[in-house]
PDB file of C-alpha atoms in Angstrom:
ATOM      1  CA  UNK Q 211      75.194  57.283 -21.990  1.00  0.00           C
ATOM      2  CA  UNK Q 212      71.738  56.785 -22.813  1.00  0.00           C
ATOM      3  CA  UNK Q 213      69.972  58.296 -25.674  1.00  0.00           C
ATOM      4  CA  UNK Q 214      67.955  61.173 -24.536  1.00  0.00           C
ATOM      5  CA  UNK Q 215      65.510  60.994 -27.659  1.00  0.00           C
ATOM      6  CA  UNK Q 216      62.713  58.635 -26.982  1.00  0.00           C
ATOM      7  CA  UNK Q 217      60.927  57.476 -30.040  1.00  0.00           C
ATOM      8  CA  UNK Q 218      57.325  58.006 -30.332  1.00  0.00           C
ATOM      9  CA  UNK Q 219      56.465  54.438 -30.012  1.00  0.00           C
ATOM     10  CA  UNK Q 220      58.727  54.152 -26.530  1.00  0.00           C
ATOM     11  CA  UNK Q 221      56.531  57.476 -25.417  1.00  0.00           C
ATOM     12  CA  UNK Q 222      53.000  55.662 -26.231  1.00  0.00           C
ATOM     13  CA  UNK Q 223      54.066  52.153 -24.304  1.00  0.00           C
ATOM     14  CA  UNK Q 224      55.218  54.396 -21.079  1.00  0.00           C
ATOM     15  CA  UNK Q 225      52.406  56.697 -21.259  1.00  0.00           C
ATOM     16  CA  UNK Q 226      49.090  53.720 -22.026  1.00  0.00           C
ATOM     17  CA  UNK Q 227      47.655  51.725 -18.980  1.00  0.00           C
ATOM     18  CA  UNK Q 228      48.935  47.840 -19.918  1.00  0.00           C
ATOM     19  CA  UNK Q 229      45.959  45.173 -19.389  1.00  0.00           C
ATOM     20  CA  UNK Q 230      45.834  41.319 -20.008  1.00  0.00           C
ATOM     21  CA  UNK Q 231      44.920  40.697 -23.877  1.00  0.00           C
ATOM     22  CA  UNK Q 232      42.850  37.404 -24.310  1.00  0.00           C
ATOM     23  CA  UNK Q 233      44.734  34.723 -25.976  1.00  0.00           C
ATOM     24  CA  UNK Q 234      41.331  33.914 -28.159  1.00  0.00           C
ATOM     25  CA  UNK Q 235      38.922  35.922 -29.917  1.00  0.00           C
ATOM     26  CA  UNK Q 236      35.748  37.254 -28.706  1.00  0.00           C
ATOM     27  CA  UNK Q 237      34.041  34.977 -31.245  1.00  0.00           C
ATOM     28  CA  UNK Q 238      35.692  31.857 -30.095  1.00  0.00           C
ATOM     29  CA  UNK Q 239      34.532  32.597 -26.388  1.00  0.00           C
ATOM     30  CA  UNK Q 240      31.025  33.570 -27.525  1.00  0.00           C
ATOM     31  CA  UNK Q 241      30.823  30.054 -29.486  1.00  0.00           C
ATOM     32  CA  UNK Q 242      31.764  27.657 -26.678  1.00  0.00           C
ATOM     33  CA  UNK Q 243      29.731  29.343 -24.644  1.00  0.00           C
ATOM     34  CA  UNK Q 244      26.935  28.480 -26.544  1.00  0.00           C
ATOM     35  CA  UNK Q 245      28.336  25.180 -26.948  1.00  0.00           C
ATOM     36  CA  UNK Q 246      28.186  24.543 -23.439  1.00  0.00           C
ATOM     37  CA  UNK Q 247      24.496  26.214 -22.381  1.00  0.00           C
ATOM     38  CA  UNK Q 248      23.691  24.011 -25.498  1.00  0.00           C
ATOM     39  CA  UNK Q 249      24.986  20.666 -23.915  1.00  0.00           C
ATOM     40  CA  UNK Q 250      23.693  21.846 -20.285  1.00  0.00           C
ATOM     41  CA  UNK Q 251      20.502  21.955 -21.717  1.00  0.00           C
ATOM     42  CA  UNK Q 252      20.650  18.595 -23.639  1.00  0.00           C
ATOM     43  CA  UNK Q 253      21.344  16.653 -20.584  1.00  0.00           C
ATOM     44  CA  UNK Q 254      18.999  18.578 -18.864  1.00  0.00           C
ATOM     45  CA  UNK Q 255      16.386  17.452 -21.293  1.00  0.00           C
ATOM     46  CA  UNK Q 256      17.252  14.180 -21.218  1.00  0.00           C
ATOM     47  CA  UNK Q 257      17.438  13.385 -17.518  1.00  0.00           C
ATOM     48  CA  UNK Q 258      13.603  15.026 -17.649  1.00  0.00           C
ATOM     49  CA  UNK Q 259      12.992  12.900 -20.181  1.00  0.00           C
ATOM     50  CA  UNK Q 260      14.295   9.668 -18.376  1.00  0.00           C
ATOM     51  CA  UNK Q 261      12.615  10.518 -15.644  1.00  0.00           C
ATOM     52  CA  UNK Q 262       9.289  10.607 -16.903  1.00  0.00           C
ATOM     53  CA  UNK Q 263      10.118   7.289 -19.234  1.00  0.00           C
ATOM     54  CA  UNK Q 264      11.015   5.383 -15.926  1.00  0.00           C
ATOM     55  CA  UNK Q 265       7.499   6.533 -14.300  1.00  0.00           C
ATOM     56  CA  UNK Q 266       5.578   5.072 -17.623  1.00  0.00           C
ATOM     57  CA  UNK Q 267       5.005   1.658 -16.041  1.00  0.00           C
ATOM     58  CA  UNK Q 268       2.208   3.483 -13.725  1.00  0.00           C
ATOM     59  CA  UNK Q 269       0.236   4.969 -15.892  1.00  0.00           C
ATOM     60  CA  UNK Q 270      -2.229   3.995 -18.240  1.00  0.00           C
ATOM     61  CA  UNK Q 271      -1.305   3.132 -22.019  1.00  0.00           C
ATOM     62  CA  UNK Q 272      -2.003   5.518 -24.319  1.00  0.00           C
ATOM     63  CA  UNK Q 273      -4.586   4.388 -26.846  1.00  0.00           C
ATOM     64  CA  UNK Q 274      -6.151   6.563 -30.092  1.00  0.00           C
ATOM     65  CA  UNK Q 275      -9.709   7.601 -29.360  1.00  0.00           C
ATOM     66  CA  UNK Q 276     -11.131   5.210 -31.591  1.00  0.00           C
ATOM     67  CA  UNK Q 277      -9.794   2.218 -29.824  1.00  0.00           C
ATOM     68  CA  UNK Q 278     -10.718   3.971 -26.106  1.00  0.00           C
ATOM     69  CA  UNK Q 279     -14.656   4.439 -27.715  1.00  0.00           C
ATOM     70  CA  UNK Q 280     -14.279   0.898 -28.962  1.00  0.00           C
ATOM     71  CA  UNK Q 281     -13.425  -0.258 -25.352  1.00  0.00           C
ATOM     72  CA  UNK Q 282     -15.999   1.949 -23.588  1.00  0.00           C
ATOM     73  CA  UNK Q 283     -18.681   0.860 -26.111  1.00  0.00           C
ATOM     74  CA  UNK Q 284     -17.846  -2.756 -25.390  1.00  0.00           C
ATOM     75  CA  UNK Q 285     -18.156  -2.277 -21.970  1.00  0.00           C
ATOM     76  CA  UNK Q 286     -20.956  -0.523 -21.777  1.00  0.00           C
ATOM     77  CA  UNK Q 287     -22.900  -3.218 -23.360  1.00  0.00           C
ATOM     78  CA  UNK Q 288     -21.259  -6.061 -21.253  1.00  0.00           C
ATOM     79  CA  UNK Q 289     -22.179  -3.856 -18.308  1.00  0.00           C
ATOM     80  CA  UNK Q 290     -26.037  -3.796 -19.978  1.00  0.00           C
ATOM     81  CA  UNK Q 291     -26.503  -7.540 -20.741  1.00  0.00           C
ATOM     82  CA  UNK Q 292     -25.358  -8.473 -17.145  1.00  0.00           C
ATOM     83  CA  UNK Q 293     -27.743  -6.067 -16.088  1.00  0.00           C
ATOM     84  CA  UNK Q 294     -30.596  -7.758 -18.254  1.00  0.00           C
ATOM     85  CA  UNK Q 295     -29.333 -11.352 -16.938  1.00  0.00           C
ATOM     86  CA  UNK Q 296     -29.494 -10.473 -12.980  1.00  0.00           C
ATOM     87  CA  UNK Q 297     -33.311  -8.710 -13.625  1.00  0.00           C
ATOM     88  CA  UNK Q 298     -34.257 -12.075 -15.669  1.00  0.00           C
ATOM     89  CA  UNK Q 299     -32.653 -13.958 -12.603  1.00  0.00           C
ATOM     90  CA  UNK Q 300     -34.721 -12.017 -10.451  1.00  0.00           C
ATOM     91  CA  UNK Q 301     -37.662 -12.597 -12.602  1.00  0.00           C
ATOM     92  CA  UNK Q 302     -37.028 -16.473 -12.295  1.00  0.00           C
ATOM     93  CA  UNK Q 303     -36.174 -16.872  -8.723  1.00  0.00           C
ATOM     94  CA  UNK Q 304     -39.752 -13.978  -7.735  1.00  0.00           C
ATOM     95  CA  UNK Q 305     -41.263 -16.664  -9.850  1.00  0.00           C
ATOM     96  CA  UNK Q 306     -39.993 -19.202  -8.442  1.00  0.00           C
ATOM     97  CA  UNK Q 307     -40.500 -18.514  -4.895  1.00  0.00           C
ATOM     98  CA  UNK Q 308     -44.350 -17.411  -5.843  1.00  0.00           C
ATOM     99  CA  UNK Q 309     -45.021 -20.935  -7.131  1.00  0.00           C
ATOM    100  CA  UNK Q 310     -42.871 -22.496  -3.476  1.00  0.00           C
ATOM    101  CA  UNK Q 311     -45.753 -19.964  -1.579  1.00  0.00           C
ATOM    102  CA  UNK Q 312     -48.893 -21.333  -3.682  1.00  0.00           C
ATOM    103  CA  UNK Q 313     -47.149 -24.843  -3.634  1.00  0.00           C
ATOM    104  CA  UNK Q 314     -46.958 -24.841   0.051  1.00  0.00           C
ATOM    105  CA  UNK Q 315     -50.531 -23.429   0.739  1.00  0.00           C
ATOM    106  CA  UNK Q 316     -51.686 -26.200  -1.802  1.00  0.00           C
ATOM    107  CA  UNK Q 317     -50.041 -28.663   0.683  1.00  0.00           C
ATOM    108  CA  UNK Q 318     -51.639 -27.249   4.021  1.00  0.00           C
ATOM    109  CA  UNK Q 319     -54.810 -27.418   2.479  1.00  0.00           C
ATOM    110  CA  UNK Q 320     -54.529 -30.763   1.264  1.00  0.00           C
ATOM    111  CA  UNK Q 321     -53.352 -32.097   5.038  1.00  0.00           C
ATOM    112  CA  UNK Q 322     -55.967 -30.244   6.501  1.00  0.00           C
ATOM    113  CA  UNK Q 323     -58.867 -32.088   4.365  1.00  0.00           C
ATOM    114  CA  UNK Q 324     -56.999 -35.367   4.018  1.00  0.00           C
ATOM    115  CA  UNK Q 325     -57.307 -35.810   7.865  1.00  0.00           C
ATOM    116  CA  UNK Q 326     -61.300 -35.387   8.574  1.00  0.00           C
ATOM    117  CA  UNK Q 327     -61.523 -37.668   5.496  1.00  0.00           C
ATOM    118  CA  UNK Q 328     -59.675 -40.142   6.262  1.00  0.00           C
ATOM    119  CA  UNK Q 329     -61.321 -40.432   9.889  1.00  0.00           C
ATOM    120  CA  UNK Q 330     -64.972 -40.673   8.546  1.00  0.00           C
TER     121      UNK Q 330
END
């Protein structure tokens, strides 16, 4: 027959609600966790920063401020001296085309009086 006395431990198992125990610690589950929003955020990161490396080619090269005022400076006075040579060509060729005018009235006058002096 069975024995009628239940031990207190027997009592306690009946009576408790049983649940699922984790086979790791709390610490261990906390950890990879972090592990993995650590790695998700890594690649992440790095496919952002592909991304931008493989636009690069388009855009302009990054230069320190001394070399970019260097450049704009040089410019600037290329920009200035071609400036100075088209007014001096403009000069020359006003010039120029004052002396054709004079030049040509020279010439009118000239065939004007050459003909009654020749014929008297």
């Amino acid at each position: 027959m069975a024995d009628a006395r239940r031990t207190v431990r027997a009592r306690m198992d009946a009576q408790r609600a049983f649940e699922l125990q984790p086979v790791r610690s709390r610490s261990w589950r906390w950890s990879m966790a972090l592990v993995w929003t650590v790695l998700a955020a890594g690649a992440g990161a790095g496919a952002v920063a592909w991304i931008h490396h493989v636009n690069d080619a388009g855009r302009c090269p990054v230069l320190a401020p001394d070399a970019l005022q260097i450049r704009l400076t040089n410019a600037e006075l290329a920009l200035e001296q071609e400036r100075a040579a088209r007014d001096a060509l403009q000069k020359s060729a006003s010039a120029a085309q004052a002396q054709a005018a004079t030049l040509q009235a020279e010439v009118l006058f000239l065939r004007g009086h050459g003909g009654r002096e020749g014929s008297h």
